[in-house]
PDB file of C-alpha atoms in Angstrom:
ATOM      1  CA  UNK A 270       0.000   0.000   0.000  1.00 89.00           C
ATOM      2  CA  UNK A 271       1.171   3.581  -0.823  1.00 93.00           C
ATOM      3  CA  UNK A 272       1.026   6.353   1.490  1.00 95.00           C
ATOM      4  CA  UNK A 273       1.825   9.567   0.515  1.00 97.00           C
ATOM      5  CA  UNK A 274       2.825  12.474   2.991  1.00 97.00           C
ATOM      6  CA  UNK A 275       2.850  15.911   2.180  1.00 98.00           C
ATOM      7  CA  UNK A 276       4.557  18.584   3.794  1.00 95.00           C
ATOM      8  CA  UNK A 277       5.051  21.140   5.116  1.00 97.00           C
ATOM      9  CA  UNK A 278       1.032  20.988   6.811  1.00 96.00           C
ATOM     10  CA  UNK A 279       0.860  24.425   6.406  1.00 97.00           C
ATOM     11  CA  UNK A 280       2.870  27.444   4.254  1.00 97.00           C
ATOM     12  CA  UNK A 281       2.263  31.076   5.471  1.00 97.00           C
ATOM     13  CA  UNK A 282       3.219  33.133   2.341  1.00 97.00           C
ATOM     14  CA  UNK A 283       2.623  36.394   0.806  1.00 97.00           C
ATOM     15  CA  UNK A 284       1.269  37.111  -2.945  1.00 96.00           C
ATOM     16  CA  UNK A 285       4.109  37.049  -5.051  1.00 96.00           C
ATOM     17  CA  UNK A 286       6.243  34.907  -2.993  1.00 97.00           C
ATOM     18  CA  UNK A 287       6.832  31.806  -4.509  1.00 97.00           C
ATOM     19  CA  UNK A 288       6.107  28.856  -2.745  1.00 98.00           C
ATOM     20  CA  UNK A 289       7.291  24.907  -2.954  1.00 98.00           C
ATOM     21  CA  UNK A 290       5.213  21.670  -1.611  1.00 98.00           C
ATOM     22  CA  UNK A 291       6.549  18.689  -1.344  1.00 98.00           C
ATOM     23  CA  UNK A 292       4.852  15.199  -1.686  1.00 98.00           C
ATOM     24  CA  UNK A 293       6.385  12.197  -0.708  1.00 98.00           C
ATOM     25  CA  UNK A 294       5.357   8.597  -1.300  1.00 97.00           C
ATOM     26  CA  UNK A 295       6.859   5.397   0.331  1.00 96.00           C
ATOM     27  CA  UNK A 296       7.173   3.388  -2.129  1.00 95.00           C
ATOM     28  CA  UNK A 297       8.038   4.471  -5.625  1.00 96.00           C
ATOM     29  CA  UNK A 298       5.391   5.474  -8.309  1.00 95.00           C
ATOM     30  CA  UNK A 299       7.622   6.518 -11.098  1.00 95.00           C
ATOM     31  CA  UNK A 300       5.476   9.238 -11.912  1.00 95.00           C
ATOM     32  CA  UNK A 301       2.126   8.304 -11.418  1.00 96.00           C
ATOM     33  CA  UNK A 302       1.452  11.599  -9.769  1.00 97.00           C
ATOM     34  CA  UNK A 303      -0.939  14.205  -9.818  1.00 97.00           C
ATOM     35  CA  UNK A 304      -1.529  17.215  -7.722  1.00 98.00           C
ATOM     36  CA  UNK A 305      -5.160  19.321  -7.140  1.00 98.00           C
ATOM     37  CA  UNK A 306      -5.870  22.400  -5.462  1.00 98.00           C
ATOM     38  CA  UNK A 307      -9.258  22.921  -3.173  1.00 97.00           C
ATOM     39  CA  UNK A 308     -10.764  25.988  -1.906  1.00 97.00           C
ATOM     40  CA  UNK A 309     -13.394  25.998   1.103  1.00 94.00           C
ATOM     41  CA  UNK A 310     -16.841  24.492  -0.109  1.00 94.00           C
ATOM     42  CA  UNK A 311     -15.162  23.522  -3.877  1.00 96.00           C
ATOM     43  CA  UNK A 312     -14.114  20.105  -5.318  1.00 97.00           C
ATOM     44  CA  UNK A 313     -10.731  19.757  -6.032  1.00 97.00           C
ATOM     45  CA  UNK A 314      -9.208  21.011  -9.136  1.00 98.00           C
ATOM     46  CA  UNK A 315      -7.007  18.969 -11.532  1.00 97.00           C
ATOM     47  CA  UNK A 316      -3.517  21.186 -11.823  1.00 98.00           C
ATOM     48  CA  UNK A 317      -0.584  18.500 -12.427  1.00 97.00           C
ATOM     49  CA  UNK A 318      -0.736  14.848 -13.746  1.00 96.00           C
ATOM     50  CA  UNK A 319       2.127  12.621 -14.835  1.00 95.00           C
ATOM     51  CA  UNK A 320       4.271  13.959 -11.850  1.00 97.00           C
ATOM     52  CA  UNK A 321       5.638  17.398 -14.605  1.00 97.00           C
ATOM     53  CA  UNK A 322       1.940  17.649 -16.999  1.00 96.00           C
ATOM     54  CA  UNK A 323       0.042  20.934 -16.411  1.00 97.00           C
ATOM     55  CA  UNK A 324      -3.850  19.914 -16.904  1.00 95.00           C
ATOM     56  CA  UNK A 325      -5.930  22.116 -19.004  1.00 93.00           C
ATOM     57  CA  UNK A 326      -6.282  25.354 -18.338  1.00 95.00           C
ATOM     58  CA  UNK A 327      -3.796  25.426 -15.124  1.00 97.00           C
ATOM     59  CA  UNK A 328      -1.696  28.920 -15.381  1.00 97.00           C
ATOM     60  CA  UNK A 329       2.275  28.503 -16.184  1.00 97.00           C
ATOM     61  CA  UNK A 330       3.177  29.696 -12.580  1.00 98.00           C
ATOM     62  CA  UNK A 331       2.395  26.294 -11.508  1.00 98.00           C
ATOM     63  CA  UNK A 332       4.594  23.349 -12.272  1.00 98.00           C
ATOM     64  CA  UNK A 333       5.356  19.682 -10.874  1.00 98.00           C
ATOM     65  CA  UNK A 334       8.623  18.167 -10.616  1.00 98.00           C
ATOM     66  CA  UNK A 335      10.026  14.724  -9.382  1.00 98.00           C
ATOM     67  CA  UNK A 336       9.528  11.043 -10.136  1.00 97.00           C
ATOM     68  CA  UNK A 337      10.053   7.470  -7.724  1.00 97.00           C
ATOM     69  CA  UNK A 338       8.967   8.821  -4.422  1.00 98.00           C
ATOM     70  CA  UNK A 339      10.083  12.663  -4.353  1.00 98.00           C
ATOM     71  CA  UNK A 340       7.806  15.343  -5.891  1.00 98.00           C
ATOM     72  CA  UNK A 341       7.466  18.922  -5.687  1.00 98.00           C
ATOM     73  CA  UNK A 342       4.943  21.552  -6.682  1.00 98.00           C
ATOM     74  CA  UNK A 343       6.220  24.766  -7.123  1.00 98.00           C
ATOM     75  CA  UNK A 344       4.055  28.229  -7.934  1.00 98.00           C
ATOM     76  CA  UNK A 345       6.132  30.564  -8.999  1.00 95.00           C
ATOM     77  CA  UNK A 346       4.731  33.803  -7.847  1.00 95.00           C
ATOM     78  CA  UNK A 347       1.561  32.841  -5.519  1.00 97.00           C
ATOM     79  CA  UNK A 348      -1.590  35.340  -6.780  1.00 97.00           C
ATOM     80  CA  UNK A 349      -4.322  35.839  -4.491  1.00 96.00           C
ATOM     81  CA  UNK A 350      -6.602  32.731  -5.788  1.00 97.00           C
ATOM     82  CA  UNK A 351      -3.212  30.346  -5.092  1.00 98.00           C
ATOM     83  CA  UNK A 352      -4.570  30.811  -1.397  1.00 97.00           C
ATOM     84  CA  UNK A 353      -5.721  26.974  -1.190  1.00 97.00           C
ATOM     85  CA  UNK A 354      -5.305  23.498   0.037  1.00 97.00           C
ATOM     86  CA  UNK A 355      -3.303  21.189  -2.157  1.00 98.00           C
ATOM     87  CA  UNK A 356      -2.994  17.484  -2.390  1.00 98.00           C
ATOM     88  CA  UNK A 357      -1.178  14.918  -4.222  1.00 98.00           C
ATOM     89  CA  UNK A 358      -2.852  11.755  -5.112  1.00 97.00           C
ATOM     90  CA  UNK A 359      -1.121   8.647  -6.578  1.00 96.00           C
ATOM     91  CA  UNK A 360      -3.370   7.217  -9.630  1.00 90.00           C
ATOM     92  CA  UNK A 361      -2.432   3.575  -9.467  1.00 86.00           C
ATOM     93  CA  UNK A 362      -4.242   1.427  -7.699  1.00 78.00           C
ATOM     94  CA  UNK A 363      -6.477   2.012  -4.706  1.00 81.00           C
ATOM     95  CA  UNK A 364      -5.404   5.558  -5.358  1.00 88.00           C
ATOM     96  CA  UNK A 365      -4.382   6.819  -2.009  1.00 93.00           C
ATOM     97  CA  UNK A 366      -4.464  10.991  -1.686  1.00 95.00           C
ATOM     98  CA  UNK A 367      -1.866  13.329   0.543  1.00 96.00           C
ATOM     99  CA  UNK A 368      -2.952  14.806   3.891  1.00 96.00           C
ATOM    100  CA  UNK A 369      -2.557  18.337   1.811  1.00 97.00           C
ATOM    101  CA  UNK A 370      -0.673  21.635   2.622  1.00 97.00           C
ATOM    102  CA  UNK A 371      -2.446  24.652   3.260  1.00 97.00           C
ATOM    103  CA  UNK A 372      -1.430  27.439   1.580  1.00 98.00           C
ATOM    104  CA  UNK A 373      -2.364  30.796   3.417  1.00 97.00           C
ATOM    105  CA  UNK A 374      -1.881  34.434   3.542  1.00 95.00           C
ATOM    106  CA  UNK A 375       0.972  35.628   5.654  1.00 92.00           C
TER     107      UNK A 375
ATOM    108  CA  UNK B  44     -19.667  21.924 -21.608  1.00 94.00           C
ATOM    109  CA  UNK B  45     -19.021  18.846 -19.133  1.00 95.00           C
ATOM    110  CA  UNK B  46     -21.234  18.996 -15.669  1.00 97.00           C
ATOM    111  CA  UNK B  47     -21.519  16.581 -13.109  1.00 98.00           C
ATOM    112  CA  UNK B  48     -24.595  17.275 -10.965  1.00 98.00           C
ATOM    113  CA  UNK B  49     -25.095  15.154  -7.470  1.00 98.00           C
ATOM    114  CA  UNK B  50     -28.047  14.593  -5.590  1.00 98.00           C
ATOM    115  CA  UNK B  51     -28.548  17.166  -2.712  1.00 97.00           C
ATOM    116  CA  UNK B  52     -27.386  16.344   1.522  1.00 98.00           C
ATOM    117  CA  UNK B  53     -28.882  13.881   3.669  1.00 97.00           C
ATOM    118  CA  UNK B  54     -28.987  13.017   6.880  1.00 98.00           C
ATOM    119  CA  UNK B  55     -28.935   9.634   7.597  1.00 98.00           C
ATOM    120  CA  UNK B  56     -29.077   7.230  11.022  1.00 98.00           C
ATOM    121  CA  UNK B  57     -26.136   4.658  11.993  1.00 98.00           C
ATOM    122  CA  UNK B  58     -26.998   1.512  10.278  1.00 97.00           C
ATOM    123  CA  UNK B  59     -28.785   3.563   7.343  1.00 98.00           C
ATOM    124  CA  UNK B  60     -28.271   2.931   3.781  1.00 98.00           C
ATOM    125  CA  UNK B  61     -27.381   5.681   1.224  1.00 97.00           C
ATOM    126  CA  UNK B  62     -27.730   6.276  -2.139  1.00 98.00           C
ATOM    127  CA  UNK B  63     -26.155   9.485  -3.726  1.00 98.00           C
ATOM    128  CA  UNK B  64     -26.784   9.980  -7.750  1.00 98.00           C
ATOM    129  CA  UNK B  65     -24.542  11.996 -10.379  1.00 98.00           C
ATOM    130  CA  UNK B  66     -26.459  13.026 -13.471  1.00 98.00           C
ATOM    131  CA  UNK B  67     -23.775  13.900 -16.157  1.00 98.00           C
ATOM    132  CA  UNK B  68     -24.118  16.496 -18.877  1.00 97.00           C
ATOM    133  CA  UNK B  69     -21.911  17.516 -22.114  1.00 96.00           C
ATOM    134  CA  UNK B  70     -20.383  14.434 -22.965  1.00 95.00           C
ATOM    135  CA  UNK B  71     -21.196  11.122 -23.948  1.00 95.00           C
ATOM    136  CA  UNK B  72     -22.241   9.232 -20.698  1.00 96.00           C
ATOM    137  CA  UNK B  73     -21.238   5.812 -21.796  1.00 95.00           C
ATOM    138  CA  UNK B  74     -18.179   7.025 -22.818  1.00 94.00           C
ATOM    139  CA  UNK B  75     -15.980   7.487 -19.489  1.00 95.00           C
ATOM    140  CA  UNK B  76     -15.087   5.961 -15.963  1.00 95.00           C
ATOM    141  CA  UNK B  77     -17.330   7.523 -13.446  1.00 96.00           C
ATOM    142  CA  UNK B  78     -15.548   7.411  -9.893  1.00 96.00           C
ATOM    143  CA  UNK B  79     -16.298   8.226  -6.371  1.00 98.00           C
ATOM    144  CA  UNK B  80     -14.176  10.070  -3.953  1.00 97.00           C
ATOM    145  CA  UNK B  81     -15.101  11.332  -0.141  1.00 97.00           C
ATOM    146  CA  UNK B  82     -13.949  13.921   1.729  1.00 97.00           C
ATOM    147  CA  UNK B  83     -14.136  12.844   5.762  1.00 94.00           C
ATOM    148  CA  UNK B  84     -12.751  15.488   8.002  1.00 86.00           C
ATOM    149  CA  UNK B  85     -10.557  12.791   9.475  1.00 82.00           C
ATOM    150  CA  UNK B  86      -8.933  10.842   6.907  1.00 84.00           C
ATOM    151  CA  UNK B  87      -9.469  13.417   4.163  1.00 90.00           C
ATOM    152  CA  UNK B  88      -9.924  12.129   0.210  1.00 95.00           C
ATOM    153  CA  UNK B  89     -10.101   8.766  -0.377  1.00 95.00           C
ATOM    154  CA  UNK B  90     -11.234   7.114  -3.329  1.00 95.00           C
ATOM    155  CA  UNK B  91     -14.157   4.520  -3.480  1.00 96.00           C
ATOM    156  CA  UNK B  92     -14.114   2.688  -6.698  1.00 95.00           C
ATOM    157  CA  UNK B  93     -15.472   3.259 -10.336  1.00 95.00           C
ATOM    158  CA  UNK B  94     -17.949   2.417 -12.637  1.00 96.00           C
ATOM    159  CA  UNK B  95     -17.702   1.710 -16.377  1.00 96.00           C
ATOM    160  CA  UNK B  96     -21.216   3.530 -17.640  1.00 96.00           C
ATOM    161  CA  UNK B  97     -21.321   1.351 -20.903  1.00 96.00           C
ATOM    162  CA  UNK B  98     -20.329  -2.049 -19.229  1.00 96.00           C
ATOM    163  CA  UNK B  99     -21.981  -1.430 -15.568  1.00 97.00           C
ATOM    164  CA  UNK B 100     -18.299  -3.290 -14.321  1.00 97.00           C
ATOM    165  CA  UNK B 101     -17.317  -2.161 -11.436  1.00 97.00           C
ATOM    166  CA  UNK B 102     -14.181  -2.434  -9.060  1.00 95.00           C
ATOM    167  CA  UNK B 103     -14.287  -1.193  -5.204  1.00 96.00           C
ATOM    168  CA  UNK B 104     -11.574   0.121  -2.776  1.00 94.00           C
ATOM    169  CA  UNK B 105     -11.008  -2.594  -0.018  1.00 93.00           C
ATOM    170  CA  UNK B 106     -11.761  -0.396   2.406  1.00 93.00           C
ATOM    171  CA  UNK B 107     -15.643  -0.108   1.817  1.00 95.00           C
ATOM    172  CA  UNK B 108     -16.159  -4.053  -0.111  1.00 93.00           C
ATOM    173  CA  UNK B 109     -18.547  -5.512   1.556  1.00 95.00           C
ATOM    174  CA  UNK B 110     -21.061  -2.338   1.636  1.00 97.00           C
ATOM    175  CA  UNK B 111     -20.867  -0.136  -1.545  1.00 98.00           C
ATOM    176  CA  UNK B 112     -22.735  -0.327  -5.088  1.00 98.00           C
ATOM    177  CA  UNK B 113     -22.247   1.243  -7.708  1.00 98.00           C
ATOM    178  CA  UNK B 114     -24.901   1.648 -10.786  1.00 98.00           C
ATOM    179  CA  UNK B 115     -25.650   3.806 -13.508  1.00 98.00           C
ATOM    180  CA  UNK B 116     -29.167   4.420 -15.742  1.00 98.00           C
ATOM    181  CA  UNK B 117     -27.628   5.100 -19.127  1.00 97.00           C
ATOM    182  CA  UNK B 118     -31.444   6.732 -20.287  1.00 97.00           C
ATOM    183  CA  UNK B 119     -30.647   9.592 -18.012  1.00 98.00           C
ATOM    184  CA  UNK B 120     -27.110   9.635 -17.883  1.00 98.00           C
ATOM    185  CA  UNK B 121     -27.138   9.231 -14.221  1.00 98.00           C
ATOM    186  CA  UNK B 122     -24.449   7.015 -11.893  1.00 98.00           C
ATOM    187  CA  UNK B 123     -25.459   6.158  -8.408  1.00 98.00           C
ATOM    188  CA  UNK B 124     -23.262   5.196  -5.038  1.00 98.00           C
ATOM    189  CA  UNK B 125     -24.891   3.466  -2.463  1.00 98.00           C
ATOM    190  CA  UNK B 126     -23.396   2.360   0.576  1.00 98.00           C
ATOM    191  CA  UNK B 127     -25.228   0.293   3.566  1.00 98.00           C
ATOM    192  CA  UNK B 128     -24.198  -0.138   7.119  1.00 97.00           C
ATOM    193  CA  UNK B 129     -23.694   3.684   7.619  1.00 98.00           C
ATOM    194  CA  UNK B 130     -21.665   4.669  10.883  1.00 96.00           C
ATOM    195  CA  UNK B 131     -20.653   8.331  12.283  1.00 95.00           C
ATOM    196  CA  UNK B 132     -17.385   8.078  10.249  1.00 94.00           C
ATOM    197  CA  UNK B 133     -19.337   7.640   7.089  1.00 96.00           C
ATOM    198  CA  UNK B 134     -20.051  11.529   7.337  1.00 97.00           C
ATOM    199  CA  UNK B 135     -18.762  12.746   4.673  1.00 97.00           C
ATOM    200  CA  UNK B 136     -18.851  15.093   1.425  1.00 98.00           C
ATOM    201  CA  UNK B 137     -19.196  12.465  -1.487  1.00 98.00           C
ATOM    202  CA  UNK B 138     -17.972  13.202  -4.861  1.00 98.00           C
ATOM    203  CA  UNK B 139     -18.511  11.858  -8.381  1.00 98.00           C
ATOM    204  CA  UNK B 140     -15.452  12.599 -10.859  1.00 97.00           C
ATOM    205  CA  UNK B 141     -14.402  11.313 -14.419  1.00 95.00           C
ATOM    206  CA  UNK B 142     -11.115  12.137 -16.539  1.00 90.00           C
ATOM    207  CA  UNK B 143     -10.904  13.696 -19.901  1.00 86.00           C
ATOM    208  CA  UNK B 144      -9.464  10.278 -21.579  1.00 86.00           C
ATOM    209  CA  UNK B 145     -11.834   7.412 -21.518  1.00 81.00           C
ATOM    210  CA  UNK B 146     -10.113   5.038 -19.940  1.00 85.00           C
ATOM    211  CA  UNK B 147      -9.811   4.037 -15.971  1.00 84.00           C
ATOM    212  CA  UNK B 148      -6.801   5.716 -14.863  1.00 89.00           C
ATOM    213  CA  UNK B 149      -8.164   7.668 -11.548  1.00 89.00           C
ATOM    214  CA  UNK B 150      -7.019  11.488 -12.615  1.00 93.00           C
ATOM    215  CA  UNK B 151     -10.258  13.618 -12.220  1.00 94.00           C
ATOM    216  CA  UNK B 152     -10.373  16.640 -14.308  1.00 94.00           C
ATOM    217  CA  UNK B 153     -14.213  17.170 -13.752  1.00 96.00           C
ATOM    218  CA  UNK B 154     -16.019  16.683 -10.224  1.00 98.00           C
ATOM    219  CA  UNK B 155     -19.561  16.517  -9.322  1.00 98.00           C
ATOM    220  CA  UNK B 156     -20.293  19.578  -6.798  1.00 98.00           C
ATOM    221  CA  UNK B 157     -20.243  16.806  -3.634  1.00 98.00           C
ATOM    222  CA  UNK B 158     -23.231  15.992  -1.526  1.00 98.00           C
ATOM    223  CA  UNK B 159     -22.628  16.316   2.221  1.00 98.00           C
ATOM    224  CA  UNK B 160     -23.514  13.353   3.738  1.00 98.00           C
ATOM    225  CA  UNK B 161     -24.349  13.552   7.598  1.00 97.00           C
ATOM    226  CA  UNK B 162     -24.929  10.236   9.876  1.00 97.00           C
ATOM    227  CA  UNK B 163     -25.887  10.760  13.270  1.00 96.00           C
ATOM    228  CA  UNK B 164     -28.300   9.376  15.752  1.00 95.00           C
TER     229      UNK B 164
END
């Protein structure tokens, strides 16, 4: 079984800082990876599959990087909607999720 | 435009059954892997299992075999998720998702808007 733990819990930040999430998994999953942001009261929103691929739609400031058990999401320079909760979620089987890091306003 | 659209909350007793639906718009129904994922404010996301609309195959997470089923109507383009046996950490928000690539690789790029799911005595 795969468990993934994501840290740090919580990253106090202010817009335009850039800011870096880490994601680690305890076995390796090459880079069956993918990472989603949630605000309060939303679903969670595809941003990164394929441990490096931006989804749809997802702004260039975010990017994924990693592969076997180390990954990292990085936002370049954090804009006042980046103010989320993000998890990373392994897509093989019995697809386990992160615990999440909060991003919040500093 | 895709749109997943879930049933509204419930409240529920322990030992209650459940049934949530997800009625899917913009895309061809039969086409893609609907899946379930909760949100519990203890053990966070966790995925459930998926349903293959055209087929009606299914395939559960261990963790709720036993007491989950899921089933789609394919005249209104609707999946359901039932699960039986409820207990207090069955409260939950329960979500419906599917990719963009039909196939059954859990990566969700569309979600249902979640139905909060509340079992208490």
């Amino acid at each position: 079984e795969i468990v993934l733990t994501q840290s740090p819990g919580t990253l106090s930040l202010s817009p335009g800082e850039g800011a870096t999430l880490s994601c680690r998994a305890s076995h390796s999953i090459t880079t069956q990876l993918a990472w989603y942001q949630q605000k309060p009261g939303q679903a969670p929103r595809l941003l990164i599959f394929g441990a490096t691929n931006r989804a749809t739609g997802i702004p260039h400031r975010f990017s994924g990087s990693g592969s076997g058990t180390d990954f990292t999401l990085t936002i370049s320079r954090l804009e006042s909607e980046d103010f989320a909760v993000y998890y990373c979620q392994y897509y093989g089987s019995s697809p386990p999720f992160g615990g999440g890091t909060k991003v919040e306003i500093k | 435009q895709v749109l997943l659209v879930q049933s509204g909350a419930e409240v529920k007793k322990p030992g209650a059954s459940l049934r949530v639906s997800c009625e899917a718009s913009g895309y061809s129904f039969t086409g893609y892997y609907i899946h379930w994922v909760r949100q519990t404010p203890g053990q966070g996301l966790e995925w459930m299992g998926w349903i293959n609309p055209n087929s009606g195959d299914t395939t559960y997470a261990q963790l709720f075999q036993g007491r989950i089923t899921m089933t789609r109507d394919t005249s209104i383009s609707t999946a359901y998720m039932g699960l039986s046996g409820l207990r207090s950490d069955d409260t939950a928000v329960y979500y419906c998702a599917k990719r963009a690539v039909a196939d059954a690789v859990p990566i969700f790029d569309h979600w249902g808007q979640g139905t909060l799911v509340t079992v208490s005595s």
